[in-house]
Coordinates of C-alpha atoms in Angstrom, one line a residue:
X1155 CA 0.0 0.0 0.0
X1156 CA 1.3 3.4 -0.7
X1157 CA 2.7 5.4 2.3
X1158 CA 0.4 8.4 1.4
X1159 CA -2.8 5.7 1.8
X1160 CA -1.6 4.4 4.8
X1161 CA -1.5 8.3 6.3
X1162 CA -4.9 9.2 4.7
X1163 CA -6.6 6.0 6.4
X1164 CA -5.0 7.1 9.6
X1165 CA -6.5 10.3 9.3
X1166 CA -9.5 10.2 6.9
X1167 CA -11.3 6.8 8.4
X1168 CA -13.7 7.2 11.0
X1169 CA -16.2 6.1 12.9
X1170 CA -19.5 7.2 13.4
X1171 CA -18.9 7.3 17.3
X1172 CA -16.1 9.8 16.4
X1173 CA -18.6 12.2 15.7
X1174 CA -21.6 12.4 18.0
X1175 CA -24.9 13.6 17.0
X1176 CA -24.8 16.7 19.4
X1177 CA -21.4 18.2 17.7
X1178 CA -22.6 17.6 14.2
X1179 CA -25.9 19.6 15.1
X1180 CA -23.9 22.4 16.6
X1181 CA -21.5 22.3 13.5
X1182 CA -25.0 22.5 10.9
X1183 CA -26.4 25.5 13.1
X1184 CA -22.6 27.1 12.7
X1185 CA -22.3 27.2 9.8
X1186 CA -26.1 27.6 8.2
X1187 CA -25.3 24.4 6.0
X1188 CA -28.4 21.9 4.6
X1189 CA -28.8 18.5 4.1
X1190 CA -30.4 17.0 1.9
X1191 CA -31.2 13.1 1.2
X1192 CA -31.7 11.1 -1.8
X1193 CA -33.6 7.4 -2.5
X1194 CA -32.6 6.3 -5.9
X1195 CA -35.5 3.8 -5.7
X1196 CA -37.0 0.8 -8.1
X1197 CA -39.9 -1.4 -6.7
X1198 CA -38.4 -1.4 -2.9
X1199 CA -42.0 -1.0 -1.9
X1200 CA -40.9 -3.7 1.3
X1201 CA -38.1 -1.5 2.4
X1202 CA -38.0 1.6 1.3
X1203 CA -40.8 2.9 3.6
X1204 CA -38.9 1.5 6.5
X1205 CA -35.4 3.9 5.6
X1206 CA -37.5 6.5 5.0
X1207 CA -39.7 6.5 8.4
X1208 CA -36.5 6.0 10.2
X1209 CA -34.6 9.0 9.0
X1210 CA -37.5 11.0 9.2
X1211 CA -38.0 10.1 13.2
X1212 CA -34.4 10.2 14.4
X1213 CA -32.9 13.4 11.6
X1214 CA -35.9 15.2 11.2
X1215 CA -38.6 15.4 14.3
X1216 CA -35.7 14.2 17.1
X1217 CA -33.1 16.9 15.6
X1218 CA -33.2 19.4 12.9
X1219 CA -30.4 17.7 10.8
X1220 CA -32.1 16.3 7.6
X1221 CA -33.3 18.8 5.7
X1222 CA -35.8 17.2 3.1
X1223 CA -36.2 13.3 2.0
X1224 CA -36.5 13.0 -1.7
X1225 CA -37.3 9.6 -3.3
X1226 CA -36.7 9.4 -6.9
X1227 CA -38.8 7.0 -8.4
X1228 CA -37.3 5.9 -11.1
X1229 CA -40.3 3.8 -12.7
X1230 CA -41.6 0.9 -9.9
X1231 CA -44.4 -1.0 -10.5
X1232 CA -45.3 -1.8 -7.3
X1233 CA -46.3 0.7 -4.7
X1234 CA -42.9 2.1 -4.5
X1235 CA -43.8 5.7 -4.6
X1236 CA -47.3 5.3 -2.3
X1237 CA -45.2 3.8 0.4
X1238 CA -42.5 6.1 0.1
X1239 CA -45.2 9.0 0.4
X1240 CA -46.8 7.6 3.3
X1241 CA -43.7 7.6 5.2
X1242 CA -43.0 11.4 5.2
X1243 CA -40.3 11.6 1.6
X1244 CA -41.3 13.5 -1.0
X1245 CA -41.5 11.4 -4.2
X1246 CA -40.5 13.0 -7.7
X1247 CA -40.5 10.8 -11.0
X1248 CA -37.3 10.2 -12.7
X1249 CA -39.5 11.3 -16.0
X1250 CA -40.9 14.2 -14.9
X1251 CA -37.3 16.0 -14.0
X1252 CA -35.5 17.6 -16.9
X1253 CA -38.2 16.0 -19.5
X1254 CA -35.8 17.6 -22.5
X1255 CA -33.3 15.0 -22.0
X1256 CA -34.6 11.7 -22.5
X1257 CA -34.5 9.1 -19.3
X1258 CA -32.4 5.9 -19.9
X1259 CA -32.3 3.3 -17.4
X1260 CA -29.5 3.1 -14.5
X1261 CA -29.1 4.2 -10.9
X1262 CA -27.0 7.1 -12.2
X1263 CA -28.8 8.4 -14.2
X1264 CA -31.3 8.6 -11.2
X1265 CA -28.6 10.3 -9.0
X1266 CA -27.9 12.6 -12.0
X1267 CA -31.3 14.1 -12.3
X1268 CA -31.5 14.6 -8.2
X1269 CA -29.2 17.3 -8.2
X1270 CA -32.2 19.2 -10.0
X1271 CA -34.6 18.8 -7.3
X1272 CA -32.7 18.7 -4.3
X1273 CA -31.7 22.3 -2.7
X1274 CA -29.0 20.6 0.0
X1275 CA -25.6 22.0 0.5
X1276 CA -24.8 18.8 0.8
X1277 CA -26.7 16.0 -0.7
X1278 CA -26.6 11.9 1.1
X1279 CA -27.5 9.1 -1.1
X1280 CA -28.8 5.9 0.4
X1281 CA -29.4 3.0 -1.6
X1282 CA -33.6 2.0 -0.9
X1283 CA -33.1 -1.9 0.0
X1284 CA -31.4 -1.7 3.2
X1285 CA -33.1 -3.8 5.7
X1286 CA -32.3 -3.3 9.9
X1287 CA -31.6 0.6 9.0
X1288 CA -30.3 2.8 11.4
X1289 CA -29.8 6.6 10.9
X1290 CA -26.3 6.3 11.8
X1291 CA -26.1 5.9 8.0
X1292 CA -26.7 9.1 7.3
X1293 CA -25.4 10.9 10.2
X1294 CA -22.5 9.2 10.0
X1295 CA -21.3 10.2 6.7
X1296 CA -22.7 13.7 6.6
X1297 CA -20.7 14.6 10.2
X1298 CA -17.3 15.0 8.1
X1299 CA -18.7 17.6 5.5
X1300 CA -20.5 19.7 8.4
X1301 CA -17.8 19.6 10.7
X1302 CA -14.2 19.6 8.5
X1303 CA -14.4 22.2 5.9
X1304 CA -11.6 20.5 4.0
X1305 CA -13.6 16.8 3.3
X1306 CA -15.8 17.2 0.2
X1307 CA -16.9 13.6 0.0
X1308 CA -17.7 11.0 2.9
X1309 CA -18.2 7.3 1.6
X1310 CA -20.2 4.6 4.3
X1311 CA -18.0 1.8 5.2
X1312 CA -19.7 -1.5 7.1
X1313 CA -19.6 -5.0 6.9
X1314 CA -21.2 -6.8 4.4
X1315 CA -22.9 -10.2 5.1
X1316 CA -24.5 -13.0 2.4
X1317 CA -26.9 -14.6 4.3
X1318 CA -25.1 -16.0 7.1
X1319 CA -21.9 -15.5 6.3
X1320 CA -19.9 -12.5 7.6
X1321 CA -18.2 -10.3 4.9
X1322 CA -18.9 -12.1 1.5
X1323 CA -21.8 -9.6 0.1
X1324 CA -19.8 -7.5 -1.9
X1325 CA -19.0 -9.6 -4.5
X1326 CA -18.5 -7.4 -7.5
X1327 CA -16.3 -5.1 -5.1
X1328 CA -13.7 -8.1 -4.8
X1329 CA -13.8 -9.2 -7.9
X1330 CA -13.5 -6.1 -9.9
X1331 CA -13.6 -2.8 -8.2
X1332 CA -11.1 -3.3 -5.9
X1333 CA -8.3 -5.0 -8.6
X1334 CA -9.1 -1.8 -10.7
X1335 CA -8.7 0.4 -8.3
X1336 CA -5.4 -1.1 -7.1
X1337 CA -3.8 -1.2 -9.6
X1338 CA -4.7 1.8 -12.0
X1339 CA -5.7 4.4 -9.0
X1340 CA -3.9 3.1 -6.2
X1341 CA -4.2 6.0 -3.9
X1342 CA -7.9 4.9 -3.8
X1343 CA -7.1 1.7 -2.4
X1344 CA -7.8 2.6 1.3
X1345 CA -11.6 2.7 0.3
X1346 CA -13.1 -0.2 2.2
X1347 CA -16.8 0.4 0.4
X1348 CA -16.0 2.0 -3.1
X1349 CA -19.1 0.8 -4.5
X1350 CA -21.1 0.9 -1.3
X1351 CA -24.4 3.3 -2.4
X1352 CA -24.3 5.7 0.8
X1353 CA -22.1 8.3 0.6
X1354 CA -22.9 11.9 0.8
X1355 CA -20.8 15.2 -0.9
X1356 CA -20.3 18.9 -1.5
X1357 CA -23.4 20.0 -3.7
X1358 CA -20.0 22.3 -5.2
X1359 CA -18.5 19.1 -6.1
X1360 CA -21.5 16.9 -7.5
X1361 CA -22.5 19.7 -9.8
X1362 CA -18.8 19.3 -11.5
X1363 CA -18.9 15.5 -11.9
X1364 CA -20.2 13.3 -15.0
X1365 CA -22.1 10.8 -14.1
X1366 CA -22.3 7.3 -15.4
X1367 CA -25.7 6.3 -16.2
X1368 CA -25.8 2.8 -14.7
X1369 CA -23.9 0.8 -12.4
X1370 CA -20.4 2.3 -12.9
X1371 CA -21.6 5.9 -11.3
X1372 CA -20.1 5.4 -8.0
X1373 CA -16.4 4.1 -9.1
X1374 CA -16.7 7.2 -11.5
X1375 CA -17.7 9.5 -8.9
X1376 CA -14.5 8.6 -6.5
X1377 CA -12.3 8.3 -9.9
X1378 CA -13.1 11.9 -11.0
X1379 CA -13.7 12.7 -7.6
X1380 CA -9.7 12.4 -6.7
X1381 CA -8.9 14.3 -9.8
X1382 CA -10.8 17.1 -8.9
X1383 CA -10.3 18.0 -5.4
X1384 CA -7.4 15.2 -4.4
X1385 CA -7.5 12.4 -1.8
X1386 CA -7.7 14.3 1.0
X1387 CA -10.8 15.6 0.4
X1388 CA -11.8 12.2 1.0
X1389 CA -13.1 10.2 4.1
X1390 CA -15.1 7.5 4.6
X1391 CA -17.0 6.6 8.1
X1392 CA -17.8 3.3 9.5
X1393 CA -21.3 3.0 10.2
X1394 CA -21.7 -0.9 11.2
X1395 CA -23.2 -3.6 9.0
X1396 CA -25.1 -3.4 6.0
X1397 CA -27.9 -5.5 5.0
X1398 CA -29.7 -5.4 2.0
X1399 CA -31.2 -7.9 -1.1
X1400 CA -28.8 -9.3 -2.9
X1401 CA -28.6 -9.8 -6.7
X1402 CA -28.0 -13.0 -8.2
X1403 CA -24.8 -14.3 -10.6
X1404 CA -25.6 -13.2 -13.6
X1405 CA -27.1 -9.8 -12.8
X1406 CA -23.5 -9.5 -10.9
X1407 CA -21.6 -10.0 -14.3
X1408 CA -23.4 -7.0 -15.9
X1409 CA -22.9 -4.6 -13.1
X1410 CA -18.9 -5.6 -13.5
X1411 CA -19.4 -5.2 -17.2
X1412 CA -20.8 -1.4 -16.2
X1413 CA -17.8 -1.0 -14.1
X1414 CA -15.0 -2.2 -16.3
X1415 CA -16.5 -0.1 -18.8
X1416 CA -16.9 3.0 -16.2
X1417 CA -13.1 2.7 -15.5
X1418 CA -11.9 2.2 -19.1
X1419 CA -13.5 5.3 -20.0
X1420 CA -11.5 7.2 -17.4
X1421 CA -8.2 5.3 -18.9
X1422 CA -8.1 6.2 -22.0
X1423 CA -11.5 7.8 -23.0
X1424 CA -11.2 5.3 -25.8
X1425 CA -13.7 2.9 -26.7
X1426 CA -14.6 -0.6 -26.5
X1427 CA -14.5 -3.2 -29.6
X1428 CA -17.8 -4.7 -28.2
X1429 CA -19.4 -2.5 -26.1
X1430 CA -21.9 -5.8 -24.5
X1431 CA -21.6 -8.8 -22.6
X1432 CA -23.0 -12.0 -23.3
X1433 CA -23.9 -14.6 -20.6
X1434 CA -25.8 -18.2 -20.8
X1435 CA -28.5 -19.8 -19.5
X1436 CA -29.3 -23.0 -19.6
X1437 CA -32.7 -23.8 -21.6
X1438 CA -34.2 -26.5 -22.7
X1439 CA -31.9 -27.3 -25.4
X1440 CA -28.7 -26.4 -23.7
X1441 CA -26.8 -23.7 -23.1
X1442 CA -28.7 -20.7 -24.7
X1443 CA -26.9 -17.2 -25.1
X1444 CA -28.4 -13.7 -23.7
X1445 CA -26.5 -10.7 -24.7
X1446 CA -26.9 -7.4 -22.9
X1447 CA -25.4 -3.8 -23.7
X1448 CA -23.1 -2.3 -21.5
X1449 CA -23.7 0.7 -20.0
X1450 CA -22.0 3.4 -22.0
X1451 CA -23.4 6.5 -21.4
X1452 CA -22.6 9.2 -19.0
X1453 CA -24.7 12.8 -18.2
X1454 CA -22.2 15.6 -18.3
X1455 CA -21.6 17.7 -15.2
X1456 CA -24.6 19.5 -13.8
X1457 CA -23.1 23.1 -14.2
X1458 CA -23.8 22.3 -18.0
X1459 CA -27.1 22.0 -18.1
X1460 CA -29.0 25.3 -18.8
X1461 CA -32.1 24.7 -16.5
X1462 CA -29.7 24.2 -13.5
X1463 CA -27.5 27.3 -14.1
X1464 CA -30.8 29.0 -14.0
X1465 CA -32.2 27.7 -11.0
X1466 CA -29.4 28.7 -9.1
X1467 CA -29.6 32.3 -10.6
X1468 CA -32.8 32.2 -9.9

């Protein structure tokens, strides 16, 4: 590991006991700051009431830290939104924000199109299937940006169980994220979480990011991230365990597919021979193929997009 790792996880790894709840309040009032939290959510009608409720209670009624809840709904069939409603967030439609630009499938695309109807100085994203969620999710990684001027991103750290067994759930983290990371942006290697999906940043910095449409958005975001403001204005913040529903195999092969492809991009800004990734099932007569696209496509940073420039003029 590089010596300037080993110093940043010495200094930029926390925990969320590090930081407790009454100095983080007293940090917000300081310094007039808001928060604001997203639900990139896709029929989680069974959990995403739950996270919502919870963070409501503890970050909104207990203490004045949350600002607003906004679930983005990016297109559930079940009750999704209803539930979501119910529970205190305010639910906006992927579709209906920036209807210009045409909506393509992928969590970053999702995260994209917040930034246009959040207000937040600082905006926390929590994934909508966590299951046993505590608030210390949030709190957690939004203490670092209230309270140290010089952090502009906080990534959630925690232990990640498959069924039973301790620490095998992040699968596509092992197998590709981490290799990638290690050995073409080594200073990154101290993450222990890169593609965990609660993390919370600067507004100032979001708004200058691309984001990748799919899969690959958060390994773009701490890629580009680094470039832009350096690893120091990086932390991340251990907030326990983390349970959520897990995807199976083959849905794990295209979300490494996205990353690969997320990471080449940032390599060489080249392109790929055969930008799609074919898997098989068996069938009744054998092995039959299925072919997906790769995600390929990223939104450009906020700060380029007229209507936003002119909401914050405005």
């Amino acid at each position: 590991m590089l010596e300037e790792v080993e110093r940043w996880l010495s200094t930029r790894s926390w925990s969320v006991t590090d930081r407790p709840l009454h100095k983080i309040l007293a940090a917000k009032q300081r310094t007039g700051q808001t928060v604001s939290v997203v639900l990139p959510a896709l029929n989680e009608e069974e959990t995403v009431g739950d996270i919502v409720a919870v963070i409501r209670h503890d970050l909104m009624l207990q203490v004045p830290l949350v600002d607003e809840i906004v679930v983005v709904d990016s297109g559930s069939t079940d009750r999704t939104s209803q539930v979501a409603a119910a529970a205190g967030a305010r639910v906006v439609h992927r579709d209906e924000i920036l209807p210009r630009i045409p909506t393509v499938p992928g969590k970053g695309e999702v995260l994209w199109r917040s930034l246009l109807v959040t207000s937040g100085d600082i905006v926390c994203f929590i994934d909508a299937d966590l299951r046993e969620f505590s608030s210390d999710f949030v709190s957690g990684i939004v203490g670092p940006l209230l309270t140290d001027p010089d952090v502009d991103l906080v990534k959630a750290m925690y232990d990640r169980p498959l069924g039973a067994t301790a620490g095998q759930g992040g699968r596509v983290t092992e197998l590709m994220a981490r290799p990638l990371l290690n050995m073409h942006w080594p200073q990154l290697a101290g993450f222990v979480q890169p593609l965990g999906g609660e993390y919370a940043a600067r507004r100032s910095l979001l708004e200058q990011l691309p984001f990748p449409v799919g899969y690959g958005v958060e390994l773009g975001m701490l890629v580009d991230a680094l470039h832009l403001v350096g690893l120091d204005a990086l932390a991340q913040v251990d907030v326990g365990v983390r349970k959520h529903r897990h995807q199976d195999g083959q849905a794990l092969g295209r979300m490494a597919a996205a990353i690969y492809r997320t990471a080449q991009l940032r390599l060489a800004r080249g392109h790929l021979v055969r930008p799609s990734l074919t898997q098989f099932e068996r069938g009744q007569d054998g092995f039959e193929p299925r072919t997906y696209s790769v995600d390929t496509e990223e939104r450009p940073p906020m700060t380029e997009i007229a209507e936003y420039a002119a909401r914050k003029v405005a």
